[in-house]
Amino acid sequence: MSDIIQLLPDSVANQIAAGEVIQRPASVIKELVENAVDADAKTIHVLVVDAGRTSIQVIDDGKGMSETDARLAFERHATSKIRQAEDLFALHTMGFRGEALASIAAVAQVELQTRTASDEVGTMVSVSGSKVVGQEPVSCPVGSNFKVENLFFNVPARRKFLKTNATELNNILTAFERIVLVYPEICFTLHSNGVELMNLKAGSLRQRITDVFGRQYGQDLIPVEVSTAMCRIVGFVAKPESARKKGGCDHLFVNGRYMKHPYFHKAVVTAYDRLIQEGMQVPYFLYFDVNPADIDVNIHPTKTEIKFENEQAIWQILTAAVRDAIGKFCEVPTIDFDTVGRPEIPVYDPEQPVAPPQPHYNPDYNPFDDKRKVTSDKWKESSDKWKEGVDPEWQRLYDSISSGPAQKPLDSDPADLFESPEAPVTSAPSLIAEKSPVHYQFKGKYVMSAVKSGLMIIDQHRADIRILYEKYMEQQHAMASGTQKMLFPETIQFSASDAVIFDAILPMLSGLGFDLSDLGGNTYAINGIPTGIEGIDPVMLLRRMVSDALEKGRSVTDEMNSTVALSLARSAAIPYGQILSNDEMENLVNELFACTNVNYTPDGKAILCILPQADIEHLLG
């Protein structure tokens, strides 16, 4: 039998390694920007074309590379960060494996221009598919200029599975934000197709968070700071009232590196226990400073999974620090003007004598006296006034009751005790039989109605979601929804990543009846809202719709329309606890059975159930 094991060529091995390191254009930007940070750059520019499919360019003013280093940087496992295995546990840089540039060059066409401060001319190196195309001297400023073109040009399967430009650009913004939030002292710019998306000046950490996510985040931040022998934690957490259903900005960093740590995330959520609703998320930005020997970052190629030696102890420190910060915020005194009906507590005065309270009672009161004689002058006076002002019309009311129809005997048919006019038979589905004009509402949540087979119970909130969803879908297809102009237009500001999603759903929002105008800087003016949703906060509504669209991540227009319509229906639907009149319940039931699907909401939740008559008789039998 001949030998079958053989060494793979370098080009194939590089493509295999690139499959784990370079997953999408955002991965390229992450690696190149981290290298620029490690090179002590003070200004970093990122330019992308077609969300990185066509071109990615990262320009920095760091140390630069010599002619030899520029050529050697594209080799596998070539790095300046570590020298021996022990250095893995004393890392102070973002990169250390020496695989990023080799992986990028294996699946793209790369051009590097770099120069050090000690060199008069720089070096330009061109690499395509792991092969060096050329190297020559060039005139360029100090620093490095990486230009990556035609990503995955030699791996068509990987290029085919890239998402839409909007989705890939959103991934780029997410990776970019995770880096700029760690280094507020560095200036960053980001351009997409020649349009500036971010221009971040050097400043404080709070200012950087505000520049990235908007002024609203800066107003809701609470500082966190704790130092122990095990670790140091600084950063910000948001106020409980800033919690949102989806799209919470949860950011954890350790030694300047972004990490995903569900265990520490749960520690932060635990600190907000009983302060926010279940399922809500609160933004936070927490930075851990830990001894590098106590963590292991060499677990996953993306370096986002990090192991801690003392996870449980740090969990307790983190929870205590967040609770302490929230507690300090909640202790801020506020002026309370709602004092109606509250007992008046006198201010203690040590100079005034304290007298025991004196009881007051009526000595002539006798509970066994039928006449109920009251000697109080006050009650006598009020009673005489009432007698003098008696309206004879009151007597007529009692006369009509006494002269009414005779009371039916108790041995008659119980069904005859309830007389109601005949209800017209509607053309609704045959599920409803001779509907009574009276519906019953249970605990402000369910509407109960009689049907042929038993008792039908309808969830009023979910039923209205189904009704409004189909209404908004029809409006989107017809583009004929009404707009209610706002007396005082409001403004809403998005982060760069949310603005990309908002621009994608903006035509759908216009079809629903929103009147929005772009003010620049990812800020929009809300001039009008769809008719029928008055009373709902339009700013929170739009943020929720963007979060829903971001979570779905869909590109098909019909599916995106469905996501936007469902978000709007959820916000405008009848809330739990709202008391409905009989006419409102009747209209709700009729409109529900006019929908295409009466059983489930658009997201698959049950709307109604039927309690069979046989089960009712069994329970009462």
Coordinates of C-alpha atoms in Angstrom, one line a residue:
M1 CA 0.0 0.0 0.0
S2 CA 1.4 3.4 -1.0
D3 CA 1.8 6.3 1.3
I4 CA -1.3 8.6 1.3
I5 CA -0.3 11.3 3.9
Q6 CA 1.4 14.3 2.5
L7 CA 2.1 17.9 3.4
L8 CA -0.3 20.6 2.2
P9 CA 1.1 23.4 0.1
D10 CA 1.5 26.7 1.9
S11 CA -1.3 28.4 -0.1
V12 CA -3.8 25.7 0.9
A13 CA -2.7 25.8 4.5
N14 CA -3.0 29.6 4.6
Q15 CA -6.5 29.4 3.2
I16 CA -7.5 26.9 5.9
A17 CA -6.1 29.2 8.6
A18 CA -7.8 32.1 7.0
G19 CA -11.1 30.4 7.3
E20 CA -11.0 30.7 11.1
V21 CA -9.3 34.1 11.4
I22 CA -11.0 36.0 8.5
Q23 CA -14.7 35.2 8.4
R24 CA -16.0 38.4 6.8
P25 CA -14.8 42.0 6.0
A26 CA -15.3 43.0 9.6
S27 CA -12.6 40.5 10.6
V28 CA -10.1 42.2 8.3
I29 CA -10.8 45.6 9.8
K30 CA -10.5 44.2 13.3
E31 CA -7.0 42.7 12.6
L32 CA -5.6 45.7 10.8
V33 CA -6.9 48.3 13.3
E34 CA -5.5 46.2 16.2
N35 CA -2.1 46.1 14.5
A36 CA -2.3 49.9 14.1
V37 CA -3.1 50.3 17.8
D38 CA -0.1 48.0 18.7
A39 CA 2.1 50.3 16.5
D40 CA 1.3 53.2 18.8
A41 CA -0.7 55.1 16.2
K42 CA -2.5 58.3 17.3
T43 CA -4.7 58.6 14.3
I44 CA -6.3 55.7 12.4
H45 CA -8.4 56.0 9.2
V46 CA -10.6 53.2 7.9
L47 CA -12.1 53.3 4.4
V48 CA -14.4 50.6 2.9
V49 CA -16.1 50.3 -0.4
D50 CA -19.2 48.1 -0.9
A51 CA -19.0 47.0 2.8
G52 CA -15.5 45.7 2.3
R53 CA -16.2 43.5 -0.7
T54 CA -14.4 45.7 -3.1
S55 CA -11.9 47.5 -1.0
I56 CA -10.7 47.9 2.7
Q57 CA -8.1 50.5 3.5
V58 CA -6.6 51.2 7.0
I59 CA -4.1 54.1 7.3
D60 CA -2.2 54.8 10.5
D61 CA 0.6 57.1 11.7
G62 CA 2.3 54.5 13.9
K63 CA 5.9 53.3 13.9
G64 CA 5.8 51.7 10.4
M65 CA 8.0 48.8 9.2
S66 CA 11.4 48.5 7.6
E67 CA 11.9 46.9 4.2
T68 CA 12.6 43.5 5.7
D69 CA 9.8 43.6 8.2
A70 CA 7.3 44.6 5.6
R71 CA 8.1 41.5 3.5
L72 CA 8.3 39.1 6.5
A73 CA 5.0 40.3 8.0
F74 CA 3.0 38.3 5.5
E75 CA 4.6 35.0 6.5
R76 CA 2.7 32.7 8.9
H77 CA 3.6 32.9 12.6
A78 CA 5.8 36.0 12.0
T79 CA 5.2 38.4 14.9
S80 CA 7.0 41.0 16.9
K81 CA 4.7 40.6 20.0
I82 CA 6.1 37.4 21.6
R83 CA 9.4 35.5 21.6
Q84 CA 8.7 32.4 23.7
A85 CA 5.7 30.4 25.1
E86 CA 5.9 32.2 28.5
D87 CA 5.1 35.4 26.8
L88 CA 1.5 34.2 26.2
F89 CA 0.8 34.8 29.8
A90 CA 2.3 38.4 29.9
L91 CA 0.5 39.9 26.9
H92 CA 0.2 43.7 26.6
T93 CA -0.7 43.8 22.9
M94 CA -3.8 43.0 20.9
G95 CA -2.1 40.6 18.5
F96 CA 0.4 37.9 19.1
R97 CA -0.1 34.9 16.9
G98 CA 1.3 36.3 13.6
E99 CA -1.5 34.8 11.5
A100 CA -3.6 37.8 10.7
L101 CA -1.7 39.3 7.7
A102 CA -0.9 35.9 6.3
S103 CA -4.6 34.9 6.5
I104 CA -5.7 38.2 4.8
A105 CA -3.1 37.8 2.1
A106 CA -4.2 34.2 1.4
V107 CA -7.8 35.3 0.4
A108 CA -7.3 38.8 -1.0
Q109 CA -5.1 41.1 -2.9
V110 CA -3.1 43.2 -0.5
E111 CA -0.9 46.3 -1.0
L112 CA 1.2 47.7 1.9
Q113 CA 2.9 51.0 2.0
T114 CA 5.0 51.7 5.1
R115 CA 7.9 53.7 6.3
T116 CA 9.7 54.2 9.7
A117 CA 10.8 57.6 11.0
S118 CA 14.4 56.7 10.5
D119 CA 14.0 55.8 6.8
E120 CA 13.9 58.4 4.0
V121 CA 11.8 56.3 1.7
G122 CA 9.2 53.7 2.4
T123 CA 8.5 50.3 1.0
M124 CA 5.5 49.0 -1.0
V125 CA 4.7 45.2 -1.0
S126 CA 2.0 43.6 -3.1
V127 CA 0.7 40.2 -2.3
S128 CA -2.1 38.2 -4.0
G129 CA -3.3 34.8 -2.8
S130 CA -0.2 34.4 -0.5
K131 CA 2.1 35.1 -3.5
V132 CA 4.4 38.2 -3.4
V133 CA 3.7 40.1 -6.6
G134 CA 6.2 42.8 -6.1
Q135 CA 8.2 44.9 -3.7
E136 CA 9.7 48.3 -4.4
P137 CA 10.6 51.6 -2.7
V138 CA 7.9 54.3 -2.6
S139 CA 7.5 57.7 -1.1
C140 CA 4.9 57.7 1.7
P141 CA 4.4 59.2 5.2
V142 CA 5.5 57.5 8.4
G143 CA 3.2 54.7 9.4
S144 CA 1.4 52.0 7.5
N145 CA -1.2 52.0 4.7
F146 CA -2.9 48.6 4.1
K147 CA -5.2 48.3 1.1
V148 CA -7.1 45.0 0.8
E149 CA -9.0 44.5 -2.5
N150 CA -11.3 41.7 -3.8
L151 CA -11.7 39.8 -0.6
F152 CA -12.3 36.1 -1.1
F153 CA -11.5 36.4 -4.8
N154 CA -10.0 32.9 -4.8
V155 CA -12.6 31.4 -2.5
P156 CA -15.9 31.9 -4.3
A157 CA -17.8 29.7 -1.9
R158 CA -16.9 32.0 1.0
R159 CA -17.7 35.1 -1.0
K160 CA -21.0 33.8 -2.1
F161 CA -22.1 33.3 1.5
L162 CA -21.4 36.9 2.5
K163 CA -24.6 38.8 3.6
T164 CA -26.0 42.0 2.1
N165 CA -23.9 45.2 2.1
A166 CA -26.1 46.6 4.9
T167 CA -25.5 43.6 7.1
E168 CA -21.8 43.4 6.4
L169 CA -21.5 47.2 7.0
N170 CA -23.3 46.7 10.3
N171 CA -20.8 44.0 11.3
I172 CA -17.9 46.3 10.4
L173 CA -19.4 49.1 12.6
T174 CA -19.8 46.6 15.5
A175 CA -16.1 45.5 15.2
F176 CA -15.0 49.1 14.9
E177 CA -17.0 50.2 17.9
R178 CA -15.4 47.5 20.1
I179 CA -12.0 48.9 19.4
V180 CA -12.6 52.6 19.6
L181 CA -14.3 52.2 23.0
V182 CA -11.1 50.9 24.5
Y183 CA -8.8 53.7 23.2
P184 CA -10.5 57.1 23.6
E185 CA -7.1 58.7 23.4
I186 CA -6.8 57.7 19.7
C187 CA -8.5 59.6 16.8
F188 CA -10.5 57.3 14.5
T189 CA -12.4 57.9 11.3
L190 CA -14.6 55.6 9.3
H191 CA -15.7 56.1 5.7
S192 CA -18.1 54.0 3.6
N193 CA -18.2 54.6 -0.1
G194 CA -16.8 58.0 0.4
V195 CA -19.3 59.0 3.1
E196 CA -18.0 59.7 6.6
L197 CA -19.8 57.5 9.2
M198 CA -17.6 58.3 12.2
N199 CA -15.2 61.0 13.1
L200 CA -14.0 60.4 16.7
K201 CA -11.7 62.9 18.4
A202 CA -9.5 62.1 21.3
G203 CA -11.2 62.6 24.7
S204 CA -12.5 60.9 27.8
L205 CA -14.2 57.6 27.9
R206 CA -17.6 59.1 28.6
Q207 CA -17.2 61.4 25.6
R208 CA -16.2 58.5 23.4
I209 CA -19.3 56.5 24.4
T210 CA -21.4 59.6 23.7
D211 CA -19.8 60.1 20.3
V212 CA -20.4 56.5 19.3
F213 CA -23.9 55.9 20.6
G214 CA -25.4 59.3 21.0
R215 CA -26.2 61.9 23.6
Q216 CA -28.9 59.8 25.3
Y217 CA -26.3 57.2 26.4
G218 CA -24.2 59.9 27.9
Q219 CA -27.1 61.1 30.0
D220 CA -28.0 57.7 31.4
L221 CA -24.5 56.5 32.4
I222 CA -23.6 55.8 36.0
P223 CA -19.8 55.5 36.8
V224 CA -18.5 52.2 38.3
E225 CA -15.1 51.9 39.9
V226 CA -13.6 49.3 42.3
S227 CA -10.0 48.3 43.0
T228 CA -9.0 45.1 44.7
A229 CA -5.9 42.9 44.9
M230 CA -7.4 40.6 42.3
C231 CA -8.6 43.0 39.7
R232 CA -9.7 46.6 39.0
I233 CA -13.0 47.4 37.4
V234 CA -13.9 50.8 35.9
G235 CA -16.5 51.9 33.4
F236 CA -20.2 52.8 33.3
V237 CA -23.6 51.1 33.7
A238 CA -26.9 52.6 32.6
K239 CA -29.8 53.7 34.8
P240 CA -32.6 51.2 35.2
E241 CA -35.1 53.3 33.3
S242 CA -32.9 53.1 30.2
A243 CA -33.5 49.3 29.8
R244 CA -34.8 48.2 26.5
K245 CA -36.2 45.0 25.1
K246 CA -33.5 44.3 22.6
G247 CA -30.3 45.7 21.3
G248 CA -28.7 46.3 24.7
C249 CA -25.1 47.5 24.4
D250 CA -23.3 45.1 26.6
H251 CA -19.5 45.6 26.4
L252 CA -17.0 43.8 28.5
F253 CA -13.2 44.5 28.1
V254 CA -10.2 42.9 29.8
N255 CA -6.8 44.5 29.5
G256 CA -8.0 46.5 26.5
R257 CA -9.5 43.5 24.7
Y258 CA -13.1 43.0 24.0
M259 CA -14.5 39.7 25.3
K260 CA -17.7 37.7 25.4
H261 CA -18.3 36.4 28.9
P262 CA -21.9 35.1 29.7
Y263 CA -20.9 34.5 33.3
F264 CA -19.9 38.1 33.9
H265 CA -22.9 39.3 31.9
K266 CA -25.2 37.5 34.3
A267 CA -23.4 39.2 37.2
V268 CA -24.4 42.6 35.8
V269 CA -28.0 41.4 35.1
T270 CA -28.2 40.1 38.7
A271 CA -27.3 43.5 40.1
Y272 CA -30.4 44.9 38.3
D273 CA -32.7 42.3 39.8
R274 CA -36.2 43.7 40.6
L275 CA -35.2 47.0 39.1
I276 CA -36.0 46.2 35.5
Q277 CA -38.5 43.9 33.9
E278 CA -37.6 40.3 33.0
G279 CA -36.2 40.1 29.5
M280 CA -35.1 43.7 29.4
Q281 CA -31.4 44.6 28.8
V282 CA -29.4 47.5 30.2
P283 CA -26.4 49.0 28.4
Y284 CA -23.0 48.8 30.2
F285 CA -19.4 49.4 29.4
L286 CA -17.0 47.7 31.9
Y287 CA -13.3 47.5 31.8
F288 CA -11.3 44.9 33.7
D289 CA -7.6 45.3 34.6
V290 CA -6.3 41.9 35.5
N291 CA -2.8 40.4 35.8
P292 CA -2.1 38.8 32.4
A293 CA -0.8 35.7 34.1
D294 CA -4.4 35.1 35.6
I295 CA -6.1 35.0 32.2
D296 CA -5.8 32.9 29.0
V297 CA -6.6 34.7 25.7
N298 CA -5.2 31.9 23.5
I299 CA -8.4 29.9 23.2
H300 CA -10.2 31.0 20.0
P301 CA -8.7 32.6 16.9
T302 CA -11.0 35.6 17.3
K303 CA -9.6 36.1 20.8
T304 CA -13.0 37.0 22.2
E305 CA -13.3 34.0 24.5
I306 CA -11.1 34.5 27.6
K307 CA -10.6 32.2 30.6
F308 CA -10.2 33.7 34.1
E309 CA -8.4 31.9 37.0
N310 CA -10.7 33.4 39.7
E311 CA -14.0 33.8 37.9
Q312 CA -16.2 33.3 41.0
A313 CA -14.4 35.9 43.0
I314 CA -14.4 38.4 40.2
W315 CA -18.2 37.7 39.7
Q316 CA -18.9 38.7 43.3
I317 CA -16.7 41.8 43.0
L318 CA -18.4 42.8 39.8
T319 CA -21.9 42.3 41.2
A320 CA -21.1 44.3 44.3
A321 CA -19.6 47.2 42.3
V322 CA -22.6 47.5 40.0
R323 CA -25.0 47.3 42.9
D324 CA -23.1 50.0 44.8
A325 CA -23.1 52.3 41.7
I326 CA -26.9 51.8 41.2
G327 CA -27.5 52.3 45.0
K328 CA -25.7 55.7 44.9
F329 CA -27.7 56.7 41.9
C330 CA -31.0 55.8 43.6
E331 CA -30.1 57.7 46.8
V332 CA -30.2 61.1 44.9
P333 CA -33.1 63.1 46.6
T334 CA -35.9 64.2 44.4
I335 CA -38.6 66.8 44.9
D336 CA -42.0 65.1 45.3
F337 CA -45.0 67.3 44.7
D338 CA -47.6 64.5 44.9
T339 CA -48.6 64.9 48.6
V340 CA -52.3 64.8 48.2
G341 CA -53.9 62.4 50.7
R342 CA -50.7 61.7 52.6
P343 CA -50.6 62.1 56.4
E344 CA -49.0 65.3 57.7
I345 CA -46.1 64.5 59.9
P346 CA -45.3 67.4 62.3
V347 CA -41.7 68.6 62.7
Y348 CA -40.3 67.8 66.1
D349 CA -39.7 70.8 68.3
P350 CA -37.9 70.1 71.6
E351 CA -39.2 73.4 73.1
Q352 CA -42.9 72.5 72.7
P353 CA -44.4 70.2 75.4
V354 CA -45.6 66.9 74.2
A355 CA -49.2 66.1 75.2
P356 CA -50.8 62.7 74.9
P357 CA -53.7 62.5 72.4
Q358 CA -57.2 62.9 73.9
P359 CA -59.9 60.5 72.8
H360 CA -63.3 61.9 71.7
Y361 CA -66.5 59.9 71.8
N362 CA -70.2 60.3 72.0
P363 CA -71.5 59.2 75.4
D364 CA -75.1 59.1 74.2
Y365 CA -74.4 56.6 71.4
N366 CA -76.2 53.3 71.9
P367 CA -75.7 50.6 69.1
F368 CA -78.7 48.7 70.4
D369 CA -81.1 51.6 70.1
D370 CA -83.3 51.3 67.0
K371 CA -83.9 55.0 66.8
R372 CA -80.1 55.5 66.5
K373 CA -80.4 58.8 68.4
V374 CA -77.5 61.1 67.8
T375 CA -77.1 64.1 70.0
S376 CA -74.3 65.7 68.1
D377 CA -75.3 69.2 67.0
K378 CA -73.4 68.8 63.8
W379 CA -75.3 65.7 62.6
K380 CA -78.6 67.2 63.7
E381 CA -77.9 70.3 61.6
S382 CA -76.9 68.3 58.5
S383 CA -79.9 66.0 58.9
D384 CA -82.3 68.9 59.1
K385 CA -80.8 70.5 56.0
W386 CA -81.2 67.3 54.1
K387 CA -84.8 67.0 55.1
E388 CA -85.6 70.5 54.0
G389 CA -84.0 69.9 50.5
V390 CA -85.6 66.6 49.6
D391 CA -86.4 66.4 45.9
P392 CA -89.8 64.7 45.2
E393 CA -88.3 63.2 42.1
W394 CA -86.5 60.7 44.3
Q395 CA -89.8 59.3 45.5
R396 CA -90.9 58.7 41.9
L397 CA -87.8 56.4 41.4
Y398 CA -88.9 54.2 44.2
D399 CA -92.5 54.3 43.0
S400 CA -91.5 53.0 39.6
I401 CA -89.6 50.2 41.2
S402 CA -92.5 49.1 43.4
S403 CA -95.0 49.3 40.5
G404 CA -92.7 47.2 38.1
P405 CA -93.3 43.7 37.0
A406 CA -93.8 41.1 39.7
Q407 CA -90.7 39.1 40.7
K408 CA -90.6 35.7 39.1
P409 CA -90.9 32.7 41.3
L410 CA -87.8 30.8 42.2
D411 CA -89.1 27.5 40.8
S412 CA -89.3 28.9 37.2
D413 CA -86.7 28.2 34.5
P414 CA -83.4 29.9 35.5
A415 CA -82.9 30.8 31.8
D416 CA -85.9 33.0 31.9
L417 CA -84.3 35.2 34.6
F418 CA -81.9 36.7 31.9
E419 CA -83.8 38.5 29.2
S420 CA -81.8 40.0 26.4
P421 CA -82.6 41.1 22.9
E422 CA -81.8 38.8 20.0
A423 CA -78.3 39.2 18.7
P424 CA -78.1 39.4 14.9
V425 CA -76.3 36.5 13.3
T426 CA -73.1 37.8 11.7
S427 CA -71.2 36.4 8.8
A428 CA -68.2 35.5 11.0
P429 CA -66.9 31.9 11.0
S430 CA -69.3 29.3 12.1
L431 CA -67.4 29.1 15.4
I432 CA -69.7 31.6 17.0
A433 CA -73.3 30.5 17.5
E434 CA -76.0 33.0 18.4
K435 CA -73.6 35.4 20.1
S436 CA -74.8 37.2 23.2
P437 CA -74.3 40.9 22.9
V438 CA -72.5 40.8 26.2
H439 CA -68.8 39.8 26.5
Y440 CA -66.9 39.4 29.8
Q441 CA -63.5 40.7 30.5
F442 CA -61.3 38.8 33.0
K443 CA -58.7 40.7 35.0
G444 CA -58.2 43.2 32.2
K445 CA -56.4 40.6 30.1
Y446 CA -58.9 38.2 28.6
V447 CA -62.2 38.5 26.7
M448 CA -64.6 35.6 27.2
S449 CA -67.4 34.8 24.9
A450 CA -69.8 31.9 24.4
V451 CA -69.5 29.6 21.3
K452 CA -71.2 26.4 20.2
S453 CA -68.7 24.1 21.8
G454 CA -68.1 25.9 25.1
L455 CA -66.4 29.1 26.3
M456 CA -63.9 31.0 24.1
I457 CA -61.1 32.9 25.9
I458 CA -59.3 35.6 23.8
D459 CA -56.0 37.3 24.8
Q460 CA -56.9 41.0 24.1
H461 CA -53.3 42.2 23.6
R462 CA -52.4 39.4 21.2
A463 CA -55.7 39.7 19.3
D464 CA -55.1 43.4 18.7
I465 CA -51.5 42.6 17.6
R466 CA -52.9 40.3 14.9
I467 CA -55.5 42.9 13.8
L468 CA -53.0 45.8 13.7
Y469 CA -50.3 43.7 12.0
E470 CA -52.6 42.8 9.0
K471 CA -53.7 46.5 8.9
Y472 CA -50.1 47.8 8.7
M473 CA -49.1 45.2 6.1
E474 CA -52.0 46.3 3.9
Q475 CA -50.9 49.9 4.3
Q476 CA -47.4 49.1 3.3
H477 CA -48.4 47.3 0.2
A478 CA -50.9 50.1 -0.7
M479 CA -48.7 52.9 0.5
A480 CA -51.9 54.7 1.6
S481 CA -51.6 55.1 5.3
G482 CA -52.4 58.4 7.0
T483 CA -50.0 60.6 8.9
Q484 CA -50.7 62.6 12.0
K485 CA -48.5 65.7 12.1
M486 CA -46.8 66.4 15.4
L487 CA -47.3 69.8 17.0
F488 CA -43.7 69.7 18.4
P489 CA -41.4 67.5 16.3
E490 CA -39.0 65.3 18.2
T491 CA -35.5 64.3 17.3
I492 CA -33.9 60.9 17.5
Q493 CA -30.2 60.1 17.2
F494 CA -28.8 56.7 16.4
S495 CA -25.4 55.1 16.6
A496 CA -23.6 54.5 13.4
S497 CA -24.5 50.8 13.3
D498 CA -28.2 51.5 14.1
A499 CA -28.3 54.2 11.5
V500 CA -27.4 51.7 8.8
I501 CA -30.4 49.6 9.8
F502 CA -32.6 52.6 10.1
D503 CA -31.7 53.8 6.5
A504 CA -32.7 50.3 5.3
I505 CA -36.1 50.4 6.8
L506 CA -36.8 54.1 6.2
P507 CA -38.9 53.5 3.0
M508 CA -41.0 51.0 5.0
L509 CA -41.5 53.5 7.8
S510 CA -42.7 56.1 5.3
G511 CA -45.2 53.6 3.9
L512 CA -46.6 53.2 7.4
G513 CA -47.1 56.9 7.8
F514 CA -44.0 58.2 9.5
D515 CA -42.8 61.6 8.4
L516 CA -39.0 61.7 9.0
S517 CA -36.4 64.1 7.8
D518 CA -32.6 63.6 8.0
L519 CA -30.8 66.3 10.0
G520 CA -27.3 64.8 9.5
G521 CA -25.0 63.2 12.0
N522 CA -27.3 60.1 12.3
T523 CA -30.0 62.4 13.7
Y524 CA -33.6 62.5 12.4
A525 CA -36.6 64.7 13.0
I526 CA -39.9 63.0 13.7
N527 CA -42.4 65.3 12.0
G528 CA -45.4 62.9 11.9
I529 CA -46.5 59.5 13.0
P530 CA -49.1 57.0 11.7
T531 CA -52.6 57.7 12.6
G532 CA -54.0 55.5 15.4
I533 CA -50.9 55.4 17.5
E534 CA -51.2 58.7 19.3
G535 CA -50.0 58.6 22.9
I536 CA -47.0 56.3 22.1
D537 CA -43.5 57.6 22.5
P538 CA -42.3 57.8 18.9
V539 CA -38.6 57.9 19.9
M540 CA -38.9 54.6 21.9
L541 CA -41.1 53.1 19.2
L542 CA -38.5 53.8 16.5
R543 CA -35.6 52.5 18.6
R544 CA -37.6 49.3 19.2
M545 CA -38.3 48.8 15.5
V546 CA -34.6 49.3 14.7
S547 CA -33.7 46.7 17.4
D548 CA -36.2 44.2 15.9
A549 CA -34.9 44.7 12.4
L550 CA -31.3 44.3 13.7
E551 CA -32.2 41.1 15.5
K552 CA -33.9 39.6 12.5
G553 CA -31.2 40.5 10.1
R554 CA -33.3 39.9 7.1
S555 CA -32.7 41.2 3.6
V556 CA -35.9 40.3 1.8
T557 CA -38.2 43.2 1.5
D558 CA -41.4 41.4 2.4
E559 CA -39.8 39.9 5.5
M560 CA -38.4 43.2 6.5
N561 CA -41.9 44.7 6.0
S562 CA -43.3 42.0 8.3
T563 CA -40.7 42.9 11.0
V564 CA -41.5 46.6 10.9
A565 CA -45.3 46.0 10.9
L566 CA -45.0 43.6 13.8
S567 CA -42.9 46.0 15.9
L568 CA -45.5 48.8 15.3
A569 CA -48.4 46.5 16.1
R570 CA -46.8 45.4 19.4
S571 CA -46.4 49.0 20.5
A572 CA -49.8 50.2 19.4
A573 CA -51.8 47.1 20.6
I574 CA -54.3 47.2 23.6
P575 CA -52.1 46.8 26.7
Y576 CA -52.9 44.4 29.5
G577 CA -55.0 45.9 32.2
Q578 CA -57.0 48.3 30.0
I579 CA -60.7 48.0 30.7
L580 CA -62.8 47.6 27.6
S581 CA -66.5 48.4 27.2
N582 CA -68.9 45.8 25.7
D583 CA -68.8 47.6 22.3
E584 CA -65.0 47.6 22.3
M585 CA -64.9 43.9 23.1
E586 CA -67.5 43.2 20.4
N587 CA -65.5 45.2 17.8
L588 CA -62.3 43.4 18.9
V589 CA -63.9 40.0 18.4
N590 CA -65.4 40.9 15.0
E591 CA -62.1 42.3 13.7
L592 CA -60.2 39.3 14.9
F593 CA -62.4 36.9 13.0
A594 CA -62.0 39.0 9.9
C595 CA -58.2 38.3 9.9
T596 CA -56.5 35.7 7.9
N597 CA -55.3 33.8 11.0
V598 CA -57.3 34.1 14.2
N599 CA -55.4 31.5 16.2
Y600 CA -51.9 32.8 16.3
T601 CA -50.0 36.1 16.3
P602 CA -47.4 36.8 13.6
D603 CA -44.7 35.5 15.9
G604 CA -46.5 32.3 16.7
K605 CA -48.1 33.0 20.0
A606 CA -51.7 31.6 20.7
I607 CA -54.4 34.2 20.6
L608 CA -57.4 32.2 21.8
C609 CA -58.5 28.9 23.3
I610 CA -61.8 27.2 23.8
L611 CA -62.9 25.5 27.1
P612 CA -65.2 22.7 25.9
Q613 CA -68.6 22.5 27.4
A614 CA -68.0 18.9 28.4
D615 CA -65.0 20.0 30.5
I616 CA -67.1 22.6 32.2
E617 CA -69.8 20.1 33.0
H618 CA -67.2 17.7 34.3
L619 CA -65.8 20.4 36.6
L620 CA -69.2 21.2 38.0
G621 CA -70.5 17.6 38.0

